[in-house]
Amino acid sequence: MLKLVRFVGLIMQSILIEFLHFFGLVAFLLAAALGYFRLPSWLVPIVGVICGVVADKFIDQSEVVSLLERAASANQRGGFLVIVYVIIVAVGYVTGAYARQAMNRRKIAQATPSPAAKPSPAAKPPQKRNRNRSSKA
């Protein structure tokens, strides 16, 4: 249990480092756009792996290493960085999908007219009374 808590903490620290480096933010916004425009969800792990490999091979993270030493040393391993970016992209995709849903609800709420005032009871036509007291008319 303690190892799981440490692993989750390490992932959270690594996500923080990636956002501070701005490439994590770019991956998050890309995934949010995927979710917003309803692109297939199977793109999430693909984009996460691509972003993780790009971050591992091409991005120098030496500027933010001094913040969190342990997470920075974990980021040196490519597999761990791929896991981090898959999580970032998955959360971004869900955020984009929820943003689209919220925008659609807001548009529907603005498009529907407000309920009109109830007509007065005097405007109703008189109803015929059943004088035979039977349910059949």
GROMACS .gro file of C-alpha atoms in nm:
model
  137
    1MET     CA    1   0.000   0.000   0.000
    2LEU     CA    2   0.281   0.234   0.088
    3LYS     CA    3   0.454   0.162  -0.243
    4LEU     CA    4   0.134   0.247  -0.431
    5VAL     CA    5   0.104   0.579  -0.248
    6ARG     CA    6   0.469   0.658  -0.323
    7PHE     CA    7   0.421   0.566  -0.690
    8VAL     CA    8   0.114   0.790  -0.721
    9GLY     CA    9   0.304   1.071  -0.548
   10LEU     CA   10   0.595   1.024  -0.785
   11ILE     CA   11   0.363   1.039  -1.085
   12MET     CA   12   0.200   1.356  -0.952
   13GLN     CA   13   0.542   1.518  -0.904
   14SER     CA   14   0.645   1.413  -1.252
   15ILE     CA   15   0.326   1.560  -1.400
   16LEU     CA   16   0.405   1.884  -1.219
   17ILE     CA   17   0.754   1.886  -1.369
   18GLU     CA   18   0.613   1.827  -1.718
   19PHE     CA   19   0.366   2.111  -1.680
   20LEU     CA   20   0.641   2.341  -1.555
   21HIS     CA   21   0.840   2.252  -1.863
   22PHE     CA   22   0.536   2.345  -2.080
   23PHE     CA   23   0.552   2.035  -2.302
   24GLY     CA   24   0.312   1.862  -2.063
   25LEU     CA   25   0.076   2.157  -2.099
   26VAL     CA   26   0.100   2.130  -2.478
   27ALA     CA   27   0.018   1.758  -2.460
   28PHE     CA   28  -0.273   1.830  -2.225
   29LEU     CA   29  -0.416   2.096  -2.458
   30LEU     CA   30  -0.372   1.866  -2.758
   31ALA     CA   31  -0.564   1.593  -2.579
   32ALA     CA   32  -0.833   1.840  -2.471
   33ALA     CA   33  -0.877   1.932  -2.838
   34LEU     CA   34  -0.908   1.561  -2.923
   35GLY     CA   35  -1.184   1.525  -2.666
   36TYR     CA   36  -1.356   1.849  -2.761
   37PHE     CA   37  -1.376   1.762  -3.129
   38ARG     CA   38  -1.493   1.406  -3.051
   39LEU     CA   39  -1.201   1.229  -3.209
   40PRO     CA   40  -1.178   0.857  -3.124
   41SER     CA   41  -1.061   0.773  -2.775
   42TRP     CA   42  -0.815   0.512  -2.904
   43LEU     CA   43  -0.597   0.808  -3.005
   44VAL     CA   44  -0.531   0.884  -2.636
   45PRO     CA   45  -0.267   0.615  -2.571
   46ILE     CA   46  -0.109   0.678  -2.912
   47VAL     CA   47  -0.071   1.050  -2.846
   48GLY     CA   48   0.049   0.976  -2.492
   49VAL     CA   49   0.321   0.740  -2.615
   50ILE     CA   50   0.429   0.982  -2.889
   51CYS     CA   51   0.449   1.273  -2.643
   52GLY     CA   52   0.636   1.058  -2.391
   53VAL     CA   53   0.894   0.949  -2.647
   54VAL     CA   54   0.937   1.304  -2.778
   55ALA     CA   55   0.981   1.436  -2.424
   56ASP     CA   56   1.230   1.162  -2.343
   57LYS     CA   57   1.442   1.199  -2.657
   58PHE     CA   58   1.426   1.565  -2.752
   59ILE     CA   59   1.340   1.782  -2.452
   60ASP     CA   60   1.605   1.890  -2.205
   61GLN     CA   61   1.462   1.901  -1.855
   62SER     CA   62   1.768   2.024  -1.673
   63GLU     CA   63   1.604   2.357  -1.585
   64VAL     CA   64   1.337   2.201  -1.367
   65VAL     CA   65   1.538   1.913  -1.224
   66SER     CA   66   1.635   2.102  -0.912
   67LEU     CA   67   1.270   2.130  -0.805
   68LEU     CA   68   1.197   1.765  -0.741
   69GLU     CA   69   1.508   1.548  -0.755
   70ARG     CA   70   1.336   1.215  -0.714
   71ALA     CA   71   1.073   1.274  -0.982
   72ALA     CA   72   1.338   1.418  -1.212
   73SER     CA   73   1.547   1.102  -1.180
   74ALA     CA   74   1.238   0.894  -1.254
   75ASN     CA   75   1.178   1.106  -1.563
   76GLN     CA   76   1.515   0.993  -1.696
   77ARG     CA   77   1.356   0.655  -1.766
   78GLY     CA   78   1.163   0.658  -2.091
   79GLY     CA   79   0.898   0.407  -1.980
   80PHE     CA   80   0.803   0.612  -1.678
   81LEU     CA   81   0.775   0.924  -1.891
   82VAL     CA   82   0.542   0.743  -2.132
   83ILE     CA   83   0.317   0.647  -1.839
   84VAL     CA   84   0.314   1.009  -1.724
   85TYR     CA   85   0.217   1.137  -2.068
   86VAL     CA   86  -0.053   0.874  -2.113
   87ILE     CA   87  -0.207   0.997  -1.787
   88ILE     CA   88  -0.174   1.363  -1.892
   89VAL     CA   89  -0.333   1.294  -2.230
   90ALA     CA   90  -0.615   1.083  -2.082
   91VAL     CA   91  -0.708   1.356  -1.835
   92GLY     CA   92  -0.687   1.615  -2.112
   93TYR     CA   93  -0.916   1.409  -2.337
   94VAL     CA   94  -1.178   1.374  -2.065
   95THR     CA   95  -1.153   1.746  -1.988
   96GLY     CA   96  -1.210   1.834  -2.353
   97ALA     CA   97  -1.509   1.601  -2.377
   98TYR     CA   98  -1.665   1.754  -2.066
   99ALA     CA   99  -1.597   2.103  -2.199
  100ARG     CA  100  -1.782   2.019  -2.520
  101GLN     CA  101  -2.073   1.877  -2.323
  102ALA     CA  102  -2.089   2.188  -2.105
  103MET     CA  103  -2.083   2.415  -2.412
  104ASN     CA  104  -2.368   2.216  -2.570
  105ARG     CA  105  -2.575   2.239  -2.252
  106ARG     CA  106  -2.514   2.614  -2.236
  107LYS     CA  107  -2.620   2.657  -2.601
  108ILE     CA  108  -2.937   2.457  -2.543
  109ALA     CA  109  -3.018   2.656  -2.231
  110GLN     CA  110  -2.976   2.984  -2.419
  111ALA     CA  111  -3.175   2.864  -2.721
  112THR     CA  112  -3.484   2.756  -2.531
  113PRO     CA  113  -3.722   3.044  -2.461
  114SER     CA  114  -3.816   3.121  -2.107
  115PRO     CA  115  -4.146   2.970  -1.997
  116ALA     CA  116  -4.438   3.196  -2.087
  117ALA     CA  117  -4.683   3.320  -1.829
  118LYS     CA  118  -4.965   3.076  -1.757
  119PRO     CA  119  -5.293   3.163  -1.928
  120SER     CA  120  -5.572   3.272  -1.699
  121PRO     CA  121  -5.836   3.011  -1.611
  122ALA     CA  122  -6.108   3.227  -1.768
  123ALA     CA  123  -5.956   3.178  -2.112
  124LYS     CA  124  -6.017   2.802  -2.104
  125PRO     CA  125  -6.321   2.674  -2.291
  126PRO     CA  126  -6.591   2.533  -2.065
  127GLN     CA  127  -6.578   2.160  -2.020
  128LYS     CA  128  -6.880   1.941  -2.082
  129ARG     CA  129  -7.012   1.775  -1.773
  130ASN     CA  130  -7.098   1.411  -1.768
  131ARG     CA  131  -7.453   1.408  -1.632
  132ASN     CA  132  -7.498   1.030  -1.647
  133ARG     CA  133  -7.220   0.979  -1.393
  134SER     CA  134  -7.064   0.704  -1.600
  135SER     CA  135  -6.710   0.701  -1.720
  136LYS     CA  136  -6.818   0.636  -2.079
  137ALA     CA  137  -6.901   0.943  -2.278
   0.00000   0.00000   0.00000
